[in-house]
Amino acid sequence: MTPQPTDNYMVTIAERLKSAYARIALAAKNNQRDEHAISLLAVSKTKPVEDIVAAYQHGQRQFGESYVQEAVTKVTELAHLTDIVWHFIGPIQSNKSAQVATHFDWVQSVDRTKIAKRLSEQRPKDKTPLNVLIQVNISLEEAKSGCHPDELMSLAEFISGCDNLCLRGVMAIPAKTDDTQQQLQYFEQLSACFDKLKAQYPQVDTLSMGMSNDVEAAIAAGSTMVRIGTDIFGQRN
């Protein structure tokens, strides 16, 4: 039985979700873009199932998780909500790749051939190919996951040859900054990577960039998917 949120609890999630969509719409309008061309990924990592249910009951269908064990528990518990689309957005350890390949619809954090190969080999045969985004370390931080921009096309070529993967685009988590111009610079660099990839692979359609603190700059630079957690669910637990 799905845990049911209280009425007041649901209103809070509902209001925050509505505000997030309004923020996307305003940013799209300010940049002469179609708001419907930008999807919202609700980042529910560390949040209880009740939060996901509250967002689901107000129309949200795409959810992002970063911690494998926690995510698998949620995916299993909510398996009866068959139209939820689950995205894995965290670093992938080799010993957890089978669980990611089995339980998710999308993986946004593929950054090396070893992981791509494992995900393809471990994807259940009765499931459609796993949608994959290549994570690019666009701000070139030593401690951050993501392939170097110069490695993007060779990794894309490898992924496109994997039978059980479908290359859909790129993702990045740039260095955190409140400088709007710096945010925009990073996002424009990733957008250029996306355009280069799309020119060679016609199925590529997803540019995942922008979070609670930099949605406007991401949409200005062409993001097609923003990943919002804090502004919907509050601070992480």
mmCIF file of C-alpha atoms in Angstrom:
data_model
loop_
_atom_site.group_PDB
_atom_site.id
_atom_site.type_symbol
_atom_site.label_atom_id
_atom_site.label_comp_id
_atom_site.label_asym_id
_atom_site.label_seq_id
_atom_site.Cartn_x
_atom_site.Cartn_y
_atom_site.Cartn_z
ATOM 1 C CA MET A 1 0.000 0.000 0.000
ATOM 2 C CA THR A 2 1.393 3.392 -1.005
ATOM 3 C CA PRO A 3 2.051 5.715 1.956
ATOM 4 C CA GLN A 4 -0.332 8.666 1.803
ATOM 5 C CA PRO A 5 0.864 12.176 2.614
ATOM 6 C CA THR A 6 -1.239 14.399 4.852
ATOM 7 C CA ASP A 7 -3.294 17.185 3.280
ATOM 8 C CA ASN A 8 -1.068 20.004 4.562
ATOM 9 C CA TYR A 9 2.044 18.124 3.515
ATOM 10 C CA MET A 10 0.651 17.638 0.005
ATOM 11 C CA VAL A 11 -0.228 21.327 -0.302
ATOM 12 C CA THR A 12 3.377 22.265 0.471
ATOM 13 C CA ILE A 13 4.792 19.906 -2.175
ATOM 14 C CA ALA A 14 2.069 20.935 -4.621
ATOM 15 C CA GLU A 15 2.779 24.641 -4.131
ATOM 16 C CA ARG A 16 6.508 24.169 -4.528
ATOM 17 C CA LEU A 17 6.014 22.066 -7.640
ATOM 18 C CA LYS A 18 3.715 24.697 -9.102
ATOM 19 C CA SER A 19 6.313 27.382 -8.341
ATOM 20 C CA ALA A 20 9.039 25.333 -10.033
ATOM 21 C CA TYR A 21 6.976 25.024 -13.211
ATOM 22 C CA ALA A 22 6.167 28.750 -13.076
ATOM 23 C CA ARG A 23 9.877 29.523 -12.779
ATOM 24 C CA ILE A 24 10.613 27.392 -15.839
ATOM 25 C CA ALA A 25 7.801 29.071 -17.781
ATOM 26 C CA LEU A 26 9.059 32.562 -16.925
ATOM 27 C CA ALA A 27 12.652 31.733 -17.848
ATOM 28 C CA ALA A 28 11.441 30.230 -21.130
ATOM 29 C CA LYS A 29 9.357 33.324 -21.907
ATOM 30 C CA ASN A 30 12.281 35.629 -21.123
ATOM 31 C CA ASN A 31 14.415 33.703 -23.621
ATOM 32 C CA GLN A 32 11.765 33.310 -26.326
ATOM 33 C CA ARG A 33 11.563 29.577 -25.769
ATOM 34 C CA ASP A 34 8.640 27.167 -25.564
ATOM 35 C CA GLU A 35 8.177 26.186 -21.908
ATOM 36 C CA HIS A 36 6.843 22.800 -23.040
ATOM 37 C CA ALA A 37 10.232 22.027 -24.609
ATOM 38 C CA ILE A 38 11.781 22.030 -21.121
ATOM 39 C CA SER A 39 11.002 19.124 -18.818
ATOM 40 C CA LEU A 40 11.316 19.080 -15.046
ATOM 41 C CA LEU A 41 13.144 16.268 -13.293
ATOM 42 C CA ALA A 42 12.144 16.254 -9.617
ATOM 43 C CA VAL A 43 15.250 15.212 -7.699
ATOM 44 C CA SER A 44 13.925 13.079 -4.869
ATOM 45 C CA LYS A 45 17.182 11.644 -3.490
ATOM 46 C CA THR A 46 17.193 11.363 0.335
ATOM 47 C CA LYS A 47 13.462 12.138 0.378
ATOM 48 C CA PRO A 48 10.808 9.669 1.590
ATOM 49 C CA VAL A 49 8.350 7.865 -0.634
ATOM 50 C CA GLU A 50 5.591 10.123 0.737
ATOM 51 C CA ASP A 51 7.232 13.140 -0.942
ATOM 52 C CA ILE A 52 7.328 11.349 -4.280
ATOM 53 C CA VAL A 53 3.670 10.345 -3.938
ATOM 54 C CA ALA A 54 2.694 13.935 -3.120
ATOM 55 C CA ALA A 55 4.459 15.204 -6.268
ATOM 56 C CA TYR A 56 3.038 12.335 -8.331
ATOM 57 C CA GLN A 57 -0.494 13.182 -7.224
ATOM 58 C CA HIS A 58 0.036 16.663 -8.619
ATOM 59 C CA GLY A 59 1.173 15.478 -12.023
ATOM 60 C CA GLN A 60 4.916 15.005 -11.687
ATOM 61 C CA ARG A 61 6.151 11.864 -13.426
ATOM 62 C CA GLN A 62 9.944 12.144 -13.772
ATOM 63 C CA PHE A 63 12.063 11.619 -10.664
ATOM 64 C CA GLY A 64 15.828 11.616 -10.144
ATOM 65 C CA GLU A 65 17.787 9.505 -7.650
ATOM 66 C CA SER A 66 21.493 9.290 -6.809
ATOM 67 C CA TYR A 67 21.908 6.540 -4.211
ATOM 68 C CA VAL A 68 21.367 3.048 -5.551
ATOM 69 C CA GLN A 69 20.057 1.154 -2.507
ATOM 70 C CA GLU A 70 17.725 3.951 -1.471
ATOM 71 C CA ALA A 71 16.481 4.313 -5.042
ATOM 72 C CA VAL A 72 15.842 0.607 -5.609
ATOM 73 C CA THR A 73 13.685 0.528 -2.466
ATOM 74 C CA LYS A 74 11.603 3.439 -3.770
ATOM 75 C CA VAL A 75 11.312 2.044 -7.294
ATOM 76 C CA THR A 76 10.154 -1.287 -5.896
ATOM 77 C CA GLU A 77 7.671 0.255 -3.470
ATOM 78 C CA LEU A 78 6.147 2.424 -6.189
ATOM 79 C CA ALA A 79 6.210 -0.186 -8.962
ATOM 80 C CA HIS A 80 2.401 -0.033 -9.235
ATOM 81 C CA LEU A 81 2.725 3.590 -10.472
ATOM 82 C CA THR A 82 3.733 2.363 -13.880
ATOM 83 C CA ASP A 83 4.027 5.774 -15.539
ATOM 84 C CA ILE A 84 6.779 7.066 -13.249
ATOM 85 C CA VAL A 85 10.016 7.579 -15.172
ATOM 86 C CA TRP A 86 13.091 6.971 -13.017
ATOM 87 C CA HIS A 87 16.407 8.711 -13.748
ATOM 88 C CA PHE A 88 19.686 7.763 -12.098
ATOM 89 C CA ILE A 89 21.786 10.912 -11.780
ATOM 90 C CA GLY A 90 24.593 9.952 -9.385
ATOM 91 C CA PRO A 91 28.045 8.416 -9.797
ATOM 92 C CA ILE A 92 27.911 4.725 -10.748
ATOM 93 C CA GLN A 93 30.106 2.188 -8.997
ATOM 94 C CA SER A 94 30.855 -0.965 -10.959
ATOM 95 C CA ASN A 95 29.387 -3.195 -8.249
ATOM 96 C CA LYS A 96 26.075 -1.288 -8.407
ATOM 97 C CA SER A 97 25.717 -1.082 -12.190
ATOM 98 C CA ALA A 98 23.467 -4.154 -12.452
ATOM 99 C CA GLN A 99 20.910 -2.604 -10.112
ATOM 100 C CA VAL A 100 20.975 0.643 -12.063
ATOM 101 C CA ALA A 101 20.578 -1.220 -15.358
ATOM 102 C CA THR A 102 17.639 -3.186 -13.972
ATOM 103 C CA HIS A 103 15.587 -0.553 -12.172
ATOM 104 C CA PHE A 104 15.978 2.701 -14.087
ATOM 105 C CA ASP A 105 14.596 4.111 -17.336
ATOM 106 C CA TRP A 106 17.354 6.704 -17.755
ATOM 107 C CA VAL A 107 20.949 7.051 -16.597
ATOM 108 C CA GLN A 108 22.307 10.587 -16.796
ATOM 109 C CA SER A 109 25.752 9.951 -15.347
ATOM 110 C CA VAL A 110 27.612 7.730 -17.812
ATOM 111 C CA ASP A 111 31.161 9.043 -18.079
ATOM 112 C CA ARG A 112 33.317 6.106 -19.191
ATOM 113 C CA THR A 113 33.174 3.092 -21.475
ATOM 114 C CA LYS A 114 33.533 0.565 -18.645
ATOM 115 C CA ILE A 115 30.239 1.665 -17.092
ATOM 116 C CA ALA A 116 28.475 1.928 -20.455
ATOM 117 C CA LYS A 117 29.523 -1.625 -21.300
ATOM 118 C CA ARG A 118 28.305 -2.986 -17.964
ATOM 119 C CA LEU A 119 24.958 -1.178 -18.198
ATOM 120 C CA SER A 120 24.350 -2.563 -21.686
ATOM 121 C CA GLU A 121 25.325 -6.125 -20.743
ATOM 122 C CA GLN A 122 23.260 -6.016 -17.539
ATOM 123 C CA ARG A 123 20.108 -4.435 -18.961
ATOM 124 C CA PRO A 124 17.310 -7.049 -18.740
ATOM 125 C CA LYS A 125 16.378 -8.394 -22.159
ATOM 126 C CA ASP A 126 12.666 -7.865 -21.528
ATOM 127 C CA LYS A 127 13.173 -4.099 -21.113
ATOM 128 C CA THR A 128 13.627 -1.407 -23.722
ATOM 129 C CA PRO A 129 17.141 -0.030 -24.181
ATOM 130 C CA LEU A 130 18.325 2.159 -21.325
ATOM 131 C CA ASN A 131 18.256 5.869 -22.157
ATOM 132 C CA VAL A 132 21.693 7.324 -21.530
ATOM 133 C CA LEU A 133 23.150 10.796 -21.109
ATOM 134 C CA ILE A 134 26.880 11.349 -21.091
ATOM 135 C CA GLN A 135 27.999 13.346 -18.064
ATOM 136 C CA VAL A 136 30.542 15.969 -19.081
ATOM 137 C CA ASN A 137 32.894 17.605 -16.601
ATOM 138 C CA ILE A 138 32.333 20.968 -18.226
ATOM 139 C CA SER A 139 34.098 23.006 -15.520
ATOM 140 C CA LEU A 140 37.061 20.605 -15.464
ATOM 141 C CA GLU A 141 37.028 20.040 -11.697
ATOM 142 C CA GLU A 142 39.435 17.331 -10.579
ATOM 143 C CA ALA A 143 37.111 15.854 -7.962
ATOM 144 C CA LYS A 144 33.989 15.846 -10.114
ATOM 145 C CA SER A 145 32.577 13.002 -12.202
ATOM 146 C CA GLY A 146 32.163 13.392 -15.930
ATOM 147 C CA CYS A 147 34.223 12.838 -19.032
ATOM 148 C CA HIS A 148 36.515 15.538 -20.392
ATOM 149 C CA PRO A 149 34.791 17.469 -23.204
ATOM 150 C CA ASP A 150 37.466 16.216 -25.607
ATOM 151 C CA GLU A 151 36.430 12.605 -24.854
ATOM 152 C CA LEU A 152 32.737 13.158 -25.568
ATOM 153 C CA MET A 153 32.588 11.968 -29.170
ATOM 154 C CA SER A 154 34.639 8.805 -28.642
ATOM 155 C CA LEU A 155 32.452 7.845 -25.669
ATOM 156 C CA ALA A 156 29.340 8.600 -27.718
ATOM 157 C CA GLU A 157 30.590 6.316 -30.475
ATOM 158 C CA PHE A 158 31.098 3.499 -27.975
ATOM 159 C CA ILE A 159 27.635 3.965 -26.455
ATOM 160 C CA SER A 160 25.968 4.056 -29.854
ATOM 161 C CA GLY A 161 27.429 0.616 -30.506
ATOM 162 C CA CYS A 162 25.923 -0.868 -27.327
ATOM 163 C CA ASP A 163 22.819 -2.916 -28.151
ATOM 164 C CA ASN A 164 20.942 -2.152 -24.936
ATOM 165 C CA LEU A 165 21.690 1.550 -24.621
ATOM 166 C CA CYS A 166 20.093 4.508 -26.394
ATOM 167 C CA LEU A 167 22.200 7.662 -26.469
ATOM 168 C CA ARG A 168 19.922 10.639 -25.748
ATOM 169 C CA GLY A 169 22.232 13.547 -24.897
ATOM 170 C CA VAL A 170 24.476 15.144 -22.287
ATOM 171 C CA MET A 171 24.353 16.215 -18.645
ATOM 172 C CA ALA A 172 26.611 18.310 -16.438
ATOM 173 C CA ILE A 173 26.883 19.637 -12.909
ATOM 174 C CA PRO A 174 29.134 22.676 -13.332
ATOM 175 C CA ALA A 175 31.092 24.271 -10.517
ATOM 176 C CA LYS A 176 28.695 25.992 -8.155
ATOM 177 C CA THR A 177 28.720 29.768 -8.451
ATOM 178 C CA ASP A 178 26.350 32.669 -7.910
ATOM 179 C CA ASP A 179 27.954 34.537 -10.819
ATOM 180 C CA THR A 180 25.270 34.443 -13.521
ATOM 181 C CA GLN A 181 27.774 35.128 -16.297
ATOM 182 C CA GLN A 182 29.964 32.245 -15.157
ATOM 183 C CA GLN A 183 26.906 29.964 -14.977
ATOM 184 C CA LEU A 184 25.967 30.982 -18.504
ATOM 185 C CA GLN A 185 29.485 30.368 -19.776
ATOM 186 C CA TYR A 186 29.519 26.796 -18.466
ATOM 187 C CA PHE A 187 26.065 26.093 -19.854
ATOM 188 C CA GLU A 188 26.889 27.495 -23.266
ATOM 189 C CA GLN A 189 29.933 25.219 -23.407
ATOM 190 C CA LEU A 190 27.740 22.206 -22.634
ATOM 191 C CA SER A 191 25.172 23.371 -25.167
ATOM 192 C CA ALA A 192 27.927 23.389 -27.799
ATOM 193 C CA CYS A 193 28.768 19.782 -26.837
ATOM 194 C CA PHE A 194 25.090 18.900 -27.196
ATOM 195 C CA ASP A 195 24.851 20.481 -30.645
ATOM 196 C CA LYS A 196 27.952 18.605 -31.789
ATOM 197 C CA LEU A 197 26.502 15.308 -30.541
ATOM 198 C CA LYS A 198 23.075 15.968 -32.047
ATOM 199 C CA ALA A 199 24.598 16.674 -35.451
ATOM 200 C CA GLN A 200 26.006 13.147 -35.572
ATOM 201 C CA TYR A 201 23.309 11.199 -33.700
ATOM 202 C CA PRO A 202 19.763 12.154 -34.761
ATOM 203 C CA GLN A 203 18.093 10.520 -31.735
ATOM 204 C CA VAL A 204 19.903 12.890 -29.356
ATOM 205 C CA ASP A 205 17.346 15.286 -27.866
ATOM 206 C CA THR A 206 18.176 15.906 -24.199
ATOM 207 C CA LEU A 207 20.377 18.600 -22.700
ATOM 208 C CA SER A 208 20.147 18.099 -18.940
ATOM 209 C CA MET A 209 21.502 21.118 -17.115
ATOM 210 C CA GLY A 210 20.302 23.524 -14.488
ATOM 211 C CA MET A 211 19.377 22.984 -10.838
ATOM 212 C CA SER A 212 17.601 24.985 -8.149
ATOM 213 C CA ASN A 213 20.288 27.689 -8.026
ATOM 214 C CA ASP A 214 20.856 28.226 -11.762
ATOM 215 C CA VAL A 215 17.694 27.326 -13.700
ATOM 216 C CA GLU A 216 17.479 30.673 -15.479
ATOM 217 C CA ALA A 217 21.007 30.567 -16.888
ATOM 218 C CA ALA A 218 20.534 26.938 -17.991
ATOM 219 C CA ILE A 219 17.305 27.716 -19.846
ATOM 220 C CA ALA A 220 18.906 30.774 -21.442
ATOM 221 C CA ALA A 221 21.636 28.472 -22.795
ATOM 222 C CA GLY A 222 19.184 25.916 -24.211
ATOM 223 C CA SER A 223 18.525 23.327 -21.491
ATOM 224 C CA THR A 224 15.770 20.833 -22.313
ATOM 225 C CA MET A 225 15.675 19.316 -18.808
ATOM 226 C CA VAL A 226 16.257 20.977 -15.443
ATOM 227 C CA ARG A 227 16.886 18.985 -12.280
ATOM 228 C CA ILE A 228 15.205 20.544 -9.257
ATOM 229 C CA GLY A 229 15.236 19.041 -5.784
ATOM 230 C CA THR A 230 15.548 21.606 -2.996
ATOM 231 C CA ASP A 231 12.941 23.982 -4.398
ATOM 232 C CA ILE A 232 10.374 21.170 -4.524
ATOM 233 C CA PHE A 233 11.201 18.934 -1.566
ATOM 234 C CA GLY A 234 13.155 21.290 0.706
ATOM 235 C CA GLN A 235 16.677 20.819 2.002
ATOM 236 C CA ARG A 236 18.151 17.317 1.782
ATOM 237 C CA ASN A 237 17.740 15.034 4.761
#
